[in-house]
N, CA and C atoms as an extended XYZ file, in Angstrom:
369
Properties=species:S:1:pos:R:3:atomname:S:1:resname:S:1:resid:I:1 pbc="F F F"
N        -4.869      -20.178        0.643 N   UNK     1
C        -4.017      -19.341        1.467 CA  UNK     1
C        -3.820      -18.000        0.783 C   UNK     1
N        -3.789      -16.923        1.473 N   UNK     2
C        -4.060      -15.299        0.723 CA  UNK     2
C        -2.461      -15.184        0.564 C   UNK     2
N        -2.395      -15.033       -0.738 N   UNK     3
C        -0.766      -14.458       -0.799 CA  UNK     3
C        -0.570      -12.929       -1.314 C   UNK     3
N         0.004      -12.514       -1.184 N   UNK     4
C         0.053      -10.616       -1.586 CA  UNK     4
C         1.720      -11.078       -1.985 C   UNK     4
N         1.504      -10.132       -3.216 N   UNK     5
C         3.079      -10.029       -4.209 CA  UNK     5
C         3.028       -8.542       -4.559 C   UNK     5
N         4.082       -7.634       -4.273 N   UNK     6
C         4.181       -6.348       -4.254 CA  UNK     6
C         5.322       -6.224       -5.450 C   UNK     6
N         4.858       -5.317       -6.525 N   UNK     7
C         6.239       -5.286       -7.271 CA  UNK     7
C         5.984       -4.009       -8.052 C   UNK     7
N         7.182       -3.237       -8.681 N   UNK     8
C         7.250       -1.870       -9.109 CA  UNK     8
C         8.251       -1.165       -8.194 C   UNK     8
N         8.767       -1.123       -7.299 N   UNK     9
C         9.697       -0.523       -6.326 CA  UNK     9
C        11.257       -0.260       -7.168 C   UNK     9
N        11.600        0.775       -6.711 N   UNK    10
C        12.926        0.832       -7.640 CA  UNK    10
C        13.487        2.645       -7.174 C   UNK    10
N        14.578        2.892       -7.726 N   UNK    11
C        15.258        4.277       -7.217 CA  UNK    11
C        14.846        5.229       -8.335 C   UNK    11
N        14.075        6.492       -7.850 N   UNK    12
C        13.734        7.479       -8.432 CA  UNK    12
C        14.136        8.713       -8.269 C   UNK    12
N        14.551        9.525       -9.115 N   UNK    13
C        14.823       11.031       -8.004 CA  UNK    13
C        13.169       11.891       -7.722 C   UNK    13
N        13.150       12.661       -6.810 N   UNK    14
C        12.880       13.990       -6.129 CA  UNK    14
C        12.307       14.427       -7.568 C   UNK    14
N        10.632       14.375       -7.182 N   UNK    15
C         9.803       14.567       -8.255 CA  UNK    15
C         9.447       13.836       -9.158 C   UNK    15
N         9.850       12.401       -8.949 N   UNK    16
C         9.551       11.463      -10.338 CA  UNK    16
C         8.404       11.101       -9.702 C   UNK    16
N         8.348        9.740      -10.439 N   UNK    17
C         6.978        8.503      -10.184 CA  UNK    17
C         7.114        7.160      -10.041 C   UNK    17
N         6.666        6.591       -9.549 N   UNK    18
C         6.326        5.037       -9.322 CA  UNK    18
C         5.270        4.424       -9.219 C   UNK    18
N         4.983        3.418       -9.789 N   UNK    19
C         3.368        2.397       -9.596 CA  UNK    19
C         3.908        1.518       -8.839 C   UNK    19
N         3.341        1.170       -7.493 N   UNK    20
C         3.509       -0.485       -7.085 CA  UNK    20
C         1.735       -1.034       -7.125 C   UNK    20
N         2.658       -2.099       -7.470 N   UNK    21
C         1.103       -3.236       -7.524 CA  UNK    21
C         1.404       -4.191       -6.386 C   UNK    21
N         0.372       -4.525       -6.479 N   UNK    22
C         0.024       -5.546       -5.212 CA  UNK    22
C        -1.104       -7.147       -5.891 C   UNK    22
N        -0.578       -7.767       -6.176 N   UNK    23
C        -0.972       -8.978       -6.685 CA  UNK    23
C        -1.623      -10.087       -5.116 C   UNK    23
N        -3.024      -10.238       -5.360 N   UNK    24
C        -4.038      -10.682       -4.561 CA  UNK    24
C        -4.239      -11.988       -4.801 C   UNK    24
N        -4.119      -13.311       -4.274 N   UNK    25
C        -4.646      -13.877       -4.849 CA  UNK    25
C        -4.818      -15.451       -3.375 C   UNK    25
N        -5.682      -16.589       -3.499 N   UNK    26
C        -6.008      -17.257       -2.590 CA  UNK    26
C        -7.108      -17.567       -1.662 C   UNK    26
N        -7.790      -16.204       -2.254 N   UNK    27
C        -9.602      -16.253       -1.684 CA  UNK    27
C       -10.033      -14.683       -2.573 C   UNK    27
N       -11.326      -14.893       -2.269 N   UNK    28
C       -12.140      -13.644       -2.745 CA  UNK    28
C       -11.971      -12.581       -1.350 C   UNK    28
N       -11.920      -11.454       -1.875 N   UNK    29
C       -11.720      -10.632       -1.279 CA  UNK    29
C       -12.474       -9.843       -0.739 C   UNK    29
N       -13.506       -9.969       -1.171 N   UNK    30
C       -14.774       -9.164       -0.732 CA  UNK    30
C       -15.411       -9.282        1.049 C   UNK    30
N       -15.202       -8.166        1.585 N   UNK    31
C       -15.410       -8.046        2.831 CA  UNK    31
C       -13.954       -7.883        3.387 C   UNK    31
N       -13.098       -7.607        2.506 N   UNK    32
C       -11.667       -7.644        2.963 CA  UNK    32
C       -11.213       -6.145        3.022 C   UNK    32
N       -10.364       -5.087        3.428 N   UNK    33
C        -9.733       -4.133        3.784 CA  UNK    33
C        -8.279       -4.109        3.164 C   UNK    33
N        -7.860       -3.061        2.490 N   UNK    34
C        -6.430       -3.051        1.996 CA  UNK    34
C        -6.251       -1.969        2.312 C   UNK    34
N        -4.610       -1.865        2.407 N   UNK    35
C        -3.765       -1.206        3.063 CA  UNK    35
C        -2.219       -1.114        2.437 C   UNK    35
N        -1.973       -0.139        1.936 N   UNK    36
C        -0.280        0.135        1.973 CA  UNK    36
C         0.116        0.823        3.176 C   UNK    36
N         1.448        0.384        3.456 N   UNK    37
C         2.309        0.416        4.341 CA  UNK    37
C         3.338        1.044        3.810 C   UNK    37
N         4.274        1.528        5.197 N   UNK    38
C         5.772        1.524        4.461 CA  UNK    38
C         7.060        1.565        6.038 C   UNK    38
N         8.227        1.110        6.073 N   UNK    39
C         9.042        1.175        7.070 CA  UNK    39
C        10.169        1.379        6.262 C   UNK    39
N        10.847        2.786        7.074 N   UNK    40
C        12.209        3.382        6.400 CA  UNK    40
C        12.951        2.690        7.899 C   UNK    40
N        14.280        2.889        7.614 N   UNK    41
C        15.587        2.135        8.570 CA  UNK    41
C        15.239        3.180        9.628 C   UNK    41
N        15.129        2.046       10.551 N   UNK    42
C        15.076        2.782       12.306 CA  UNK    42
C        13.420        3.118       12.667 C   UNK    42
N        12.642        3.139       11.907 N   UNK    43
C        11.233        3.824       12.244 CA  UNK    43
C         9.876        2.776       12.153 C   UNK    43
N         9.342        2.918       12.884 N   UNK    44
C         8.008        1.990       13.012 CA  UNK    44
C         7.285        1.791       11.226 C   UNK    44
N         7.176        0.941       10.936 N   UNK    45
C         5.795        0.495       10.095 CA  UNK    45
C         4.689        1.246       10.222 C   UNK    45
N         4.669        2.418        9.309 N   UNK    46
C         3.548        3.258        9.057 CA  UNK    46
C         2.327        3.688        8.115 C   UNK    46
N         1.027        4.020        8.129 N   UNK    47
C         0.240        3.643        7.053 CA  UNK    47
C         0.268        4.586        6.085 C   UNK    47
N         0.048        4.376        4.908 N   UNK    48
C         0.301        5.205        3.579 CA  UNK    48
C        -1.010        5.231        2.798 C   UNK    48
N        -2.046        4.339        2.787 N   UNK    49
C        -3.470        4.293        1.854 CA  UNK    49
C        -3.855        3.270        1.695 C   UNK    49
N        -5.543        2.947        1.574 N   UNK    50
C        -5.974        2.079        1.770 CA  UNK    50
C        -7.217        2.371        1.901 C   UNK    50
N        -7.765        1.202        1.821 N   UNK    51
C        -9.397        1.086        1.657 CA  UNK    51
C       -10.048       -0.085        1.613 C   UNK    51
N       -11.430       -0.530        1.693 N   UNK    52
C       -12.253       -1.836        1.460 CA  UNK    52
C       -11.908       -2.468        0.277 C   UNK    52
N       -12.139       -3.916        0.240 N   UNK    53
C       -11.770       -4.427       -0.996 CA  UNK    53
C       -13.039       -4.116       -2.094 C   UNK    53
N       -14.531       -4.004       -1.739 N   UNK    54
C       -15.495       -3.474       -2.250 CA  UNK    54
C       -15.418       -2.436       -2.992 C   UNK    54
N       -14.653       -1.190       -2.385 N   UNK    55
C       -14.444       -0.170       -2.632 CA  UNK    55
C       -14.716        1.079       -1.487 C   UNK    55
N       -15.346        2.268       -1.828 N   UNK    56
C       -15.428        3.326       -1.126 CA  UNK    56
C       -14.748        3.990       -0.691 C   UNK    56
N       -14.321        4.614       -0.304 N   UNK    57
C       -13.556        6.290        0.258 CA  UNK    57
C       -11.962        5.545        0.333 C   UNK    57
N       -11.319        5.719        0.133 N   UNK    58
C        -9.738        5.670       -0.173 CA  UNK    58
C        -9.110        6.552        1.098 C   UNK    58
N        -8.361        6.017        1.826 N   UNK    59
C        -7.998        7.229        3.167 CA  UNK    59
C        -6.314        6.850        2.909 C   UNK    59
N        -5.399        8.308        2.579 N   UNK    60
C        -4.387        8.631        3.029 CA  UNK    60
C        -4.017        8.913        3.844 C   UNK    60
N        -2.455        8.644        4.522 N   UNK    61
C        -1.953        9.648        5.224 CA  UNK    61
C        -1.921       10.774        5.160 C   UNK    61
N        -1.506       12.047        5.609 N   UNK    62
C        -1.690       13.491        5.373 CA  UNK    62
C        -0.034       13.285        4.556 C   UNK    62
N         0.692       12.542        5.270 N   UNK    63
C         2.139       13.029        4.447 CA  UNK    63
C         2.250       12.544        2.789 C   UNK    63
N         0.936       12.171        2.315 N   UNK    64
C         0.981       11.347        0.708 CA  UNK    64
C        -0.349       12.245        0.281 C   UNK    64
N        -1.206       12.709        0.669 N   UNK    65
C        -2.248       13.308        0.211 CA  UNK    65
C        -2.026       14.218       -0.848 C   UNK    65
N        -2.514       13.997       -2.052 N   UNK    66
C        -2.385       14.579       -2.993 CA  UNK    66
C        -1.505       14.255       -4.320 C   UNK    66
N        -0.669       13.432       -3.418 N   UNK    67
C         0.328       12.848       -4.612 CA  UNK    67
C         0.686       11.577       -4.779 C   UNK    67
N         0.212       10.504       -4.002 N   UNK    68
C        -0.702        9.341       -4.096 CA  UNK    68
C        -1.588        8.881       -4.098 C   UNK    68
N        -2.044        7.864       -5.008 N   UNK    69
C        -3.868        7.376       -5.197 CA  UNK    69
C        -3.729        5.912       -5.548 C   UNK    69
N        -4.380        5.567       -5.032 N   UNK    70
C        -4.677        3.921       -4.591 CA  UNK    70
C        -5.494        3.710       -5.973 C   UNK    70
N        -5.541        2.618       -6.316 N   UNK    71
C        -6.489        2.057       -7.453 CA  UNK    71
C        -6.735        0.830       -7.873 C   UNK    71
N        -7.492        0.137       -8.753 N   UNK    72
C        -7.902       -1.485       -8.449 CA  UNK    72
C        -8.068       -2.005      -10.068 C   UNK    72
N        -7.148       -3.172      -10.404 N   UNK    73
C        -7.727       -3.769      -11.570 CA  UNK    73
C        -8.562       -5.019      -10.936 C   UNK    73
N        -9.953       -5.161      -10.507 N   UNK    74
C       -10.537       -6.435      -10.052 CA  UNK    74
C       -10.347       -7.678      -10.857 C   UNK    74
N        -9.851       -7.096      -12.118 N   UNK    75
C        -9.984       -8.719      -12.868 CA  UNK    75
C        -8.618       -9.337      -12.787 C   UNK    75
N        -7.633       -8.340      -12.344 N   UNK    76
C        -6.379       -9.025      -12.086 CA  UNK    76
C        -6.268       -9.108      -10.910 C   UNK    76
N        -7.028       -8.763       -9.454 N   UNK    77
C        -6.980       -9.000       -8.388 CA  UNK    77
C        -5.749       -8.444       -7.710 C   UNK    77
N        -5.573       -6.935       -8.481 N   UNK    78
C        -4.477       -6.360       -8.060 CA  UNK    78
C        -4.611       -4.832       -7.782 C   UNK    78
N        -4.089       -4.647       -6.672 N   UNK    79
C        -4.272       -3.259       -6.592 CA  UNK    79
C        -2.825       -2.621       -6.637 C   UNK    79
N        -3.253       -1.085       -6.857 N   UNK    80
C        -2.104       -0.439       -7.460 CA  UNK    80
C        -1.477        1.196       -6.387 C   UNK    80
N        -0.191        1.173       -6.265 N   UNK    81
C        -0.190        2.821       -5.123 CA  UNK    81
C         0.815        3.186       -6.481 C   UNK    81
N        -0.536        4.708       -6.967 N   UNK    82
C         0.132        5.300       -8.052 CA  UNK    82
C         1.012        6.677       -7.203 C   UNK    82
N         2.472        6.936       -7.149 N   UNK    83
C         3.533        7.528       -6.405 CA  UNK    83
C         4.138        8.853       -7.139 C   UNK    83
N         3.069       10.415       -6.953 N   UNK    84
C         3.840       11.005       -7.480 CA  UNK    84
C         4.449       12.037       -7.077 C   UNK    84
N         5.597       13.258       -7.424 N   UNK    85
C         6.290       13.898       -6.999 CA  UNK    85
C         7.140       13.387       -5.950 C   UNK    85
N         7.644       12.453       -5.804 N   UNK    86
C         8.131       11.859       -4.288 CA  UNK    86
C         8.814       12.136       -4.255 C   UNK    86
N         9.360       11.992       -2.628 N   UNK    87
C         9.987       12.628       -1.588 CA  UNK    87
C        11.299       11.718       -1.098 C   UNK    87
N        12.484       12.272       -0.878 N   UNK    88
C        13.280       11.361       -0.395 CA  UNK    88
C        12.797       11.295        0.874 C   UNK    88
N        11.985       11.822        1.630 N   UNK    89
C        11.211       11.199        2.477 CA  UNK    89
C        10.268        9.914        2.551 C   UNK    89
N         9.896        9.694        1.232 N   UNK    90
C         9.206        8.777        0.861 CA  UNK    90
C        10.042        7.273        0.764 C   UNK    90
N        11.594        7.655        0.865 N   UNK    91
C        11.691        6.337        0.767 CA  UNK    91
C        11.607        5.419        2.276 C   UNK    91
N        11.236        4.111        1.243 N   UNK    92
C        11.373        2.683        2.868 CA  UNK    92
C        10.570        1.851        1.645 C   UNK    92
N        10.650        0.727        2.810 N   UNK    93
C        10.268       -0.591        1.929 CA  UNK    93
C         8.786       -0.034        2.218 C   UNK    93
N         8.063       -0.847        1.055 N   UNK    94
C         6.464       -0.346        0.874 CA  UNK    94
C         6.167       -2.145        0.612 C   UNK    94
N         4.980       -2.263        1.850 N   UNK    95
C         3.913       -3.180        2.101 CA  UNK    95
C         2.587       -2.728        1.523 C   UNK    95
N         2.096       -4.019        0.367 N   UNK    96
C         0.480       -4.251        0.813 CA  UNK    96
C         0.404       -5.258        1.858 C   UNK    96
N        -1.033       -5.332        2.447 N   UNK    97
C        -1.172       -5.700        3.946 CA  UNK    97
C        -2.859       -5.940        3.240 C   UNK    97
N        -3.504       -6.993        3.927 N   UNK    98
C        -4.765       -7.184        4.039 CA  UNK    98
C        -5.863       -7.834        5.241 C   UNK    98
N        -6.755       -7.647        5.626 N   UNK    99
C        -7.465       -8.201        6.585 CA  UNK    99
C        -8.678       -7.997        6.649 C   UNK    99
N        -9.664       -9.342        7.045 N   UNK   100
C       -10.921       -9.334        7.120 CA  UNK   100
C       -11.716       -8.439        8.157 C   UNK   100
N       -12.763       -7.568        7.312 N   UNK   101
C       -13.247       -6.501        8.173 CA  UNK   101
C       -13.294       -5.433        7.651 C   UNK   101
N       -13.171       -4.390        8.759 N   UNK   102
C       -13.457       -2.683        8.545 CA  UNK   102
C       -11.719       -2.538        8.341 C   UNK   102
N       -11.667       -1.672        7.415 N   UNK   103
C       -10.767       -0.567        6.741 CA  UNK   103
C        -9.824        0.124        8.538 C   UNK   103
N        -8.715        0.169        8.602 N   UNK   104
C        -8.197        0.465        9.691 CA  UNK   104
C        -6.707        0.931        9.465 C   UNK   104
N        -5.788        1.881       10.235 N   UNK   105
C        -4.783        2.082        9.644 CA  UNK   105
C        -3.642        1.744       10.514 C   UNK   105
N        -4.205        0.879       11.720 N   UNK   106
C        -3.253        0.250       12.457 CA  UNK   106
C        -2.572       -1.105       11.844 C   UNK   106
N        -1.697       -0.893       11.360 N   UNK   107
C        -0.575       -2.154       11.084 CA  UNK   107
C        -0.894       -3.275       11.693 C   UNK   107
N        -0.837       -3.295       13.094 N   UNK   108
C        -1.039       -4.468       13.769 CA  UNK   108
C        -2.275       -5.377       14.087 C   UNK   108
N        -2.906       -4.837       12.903 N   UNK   109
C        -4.601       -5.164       13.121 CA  UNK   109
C        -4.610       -6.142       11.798 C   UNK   109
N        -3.380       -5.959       10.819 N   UNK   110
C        -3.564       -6.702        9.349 CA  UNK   110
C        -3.134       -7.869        9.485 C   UNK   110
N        -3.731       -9.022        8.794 N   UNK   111
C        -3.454      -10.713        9.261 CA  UNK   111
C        -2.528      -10.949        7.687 C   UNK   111
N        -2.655      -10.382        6.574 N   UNK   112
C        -1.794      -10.905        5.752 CA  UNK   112
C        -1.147       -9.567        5.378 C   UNK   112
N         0.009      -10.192        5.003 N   UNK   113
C         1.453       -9.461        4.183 CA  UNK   113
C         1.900       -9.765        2.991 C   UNK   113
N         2.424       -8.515        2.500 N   UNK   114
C         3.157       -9.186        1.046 CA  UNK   114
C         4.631       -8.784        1.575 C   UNK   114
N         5.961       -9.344        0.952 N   UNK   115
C         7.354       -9.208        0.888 CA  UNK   115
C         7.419       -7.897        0.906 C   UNK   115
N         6.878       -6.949        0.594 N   UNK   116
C         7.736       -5.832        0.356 CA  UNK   116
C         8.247       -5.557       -0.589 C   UNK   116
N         8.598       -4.612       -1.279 N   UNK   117
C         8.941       -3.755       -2.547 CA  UNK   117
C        10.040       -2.229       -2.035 C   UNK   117
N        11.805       -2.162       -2.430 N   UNK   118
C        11.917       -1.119       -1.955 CA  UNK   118
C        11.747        0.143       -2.741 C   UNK   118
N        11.188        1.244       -1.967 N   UNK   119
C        11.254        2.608       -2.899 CA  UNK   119
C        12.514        3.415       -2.661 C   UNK   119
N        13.370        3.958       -3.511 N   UNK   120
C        14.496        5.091       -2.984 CA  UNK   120
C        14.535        6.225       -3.872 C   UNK   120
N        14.257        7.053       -3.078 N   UNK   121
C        14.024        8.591       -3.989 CA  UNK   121
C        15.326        9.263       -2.963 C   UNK   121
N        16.400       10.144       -4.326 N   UNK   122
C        17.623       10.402       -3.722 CA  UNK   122
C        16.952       12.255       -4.462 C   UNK   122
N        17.723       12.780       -3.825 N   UNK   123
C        17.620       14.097       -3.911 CA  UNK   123
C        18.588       14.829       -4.867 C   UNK   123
């Protein structure tokens, strides 16, 4: 059974940093698609970065471009959303998300979830 464990989330101010990891584990992943997420209070579940579990092209949102980057330890079966300069815009709970297939940034297309991790960047 694929379980995803998200952890690193915590309160930062306006310009700091954060790593969340995303702990993989329950099958091989290969041919699989990852995805961070994130939902602030009141607003839809929206995509933040992501890519094949193979690898290749890494696709952000435009609102993280540049100051987030996705990254992979394969031998720990964990991937990582490295978080910088952030935004008290940036805060909401932050999802990894995974699913078999092509790379996609619709939420409702991902078959597994992790708990969630919250981020809070205060100004």
């Amino acid at each position: 059974q694929v379980q995803l464990v998200e952890s690193g989330g915590g309160l930062v101010q306006a310009g700091g940093s954060l790593r969340l990891s995303c702990a993989a584990s329950g099958r091989t992943f290969s041919g699989y698609a990852m995805g961070w997420f994130r939902q602030a209070p009141g607003k839809e579940r929206e995509f933040v970065a992501g890519r094949r579990w193979s690898g290749g092209e890494p696709y952000y949102a435009d609102s993280v471009k540049g100051r987030f980057t996705i990254s992979r330890d394969s031998a720990k079966n964990t991937e990582y959303l490295q978080m910088n300069s952030l935004k008290p815009e940036d805060t909401a709970v932050y999802f990894c998300a995974a699913r078999a297939g092509l790379f996609v940034t619709t939420p409702q297309e991902y078959d597994y979830w992790g708990q969630g991790t919250q981020v809070t960047v205060s100004s």
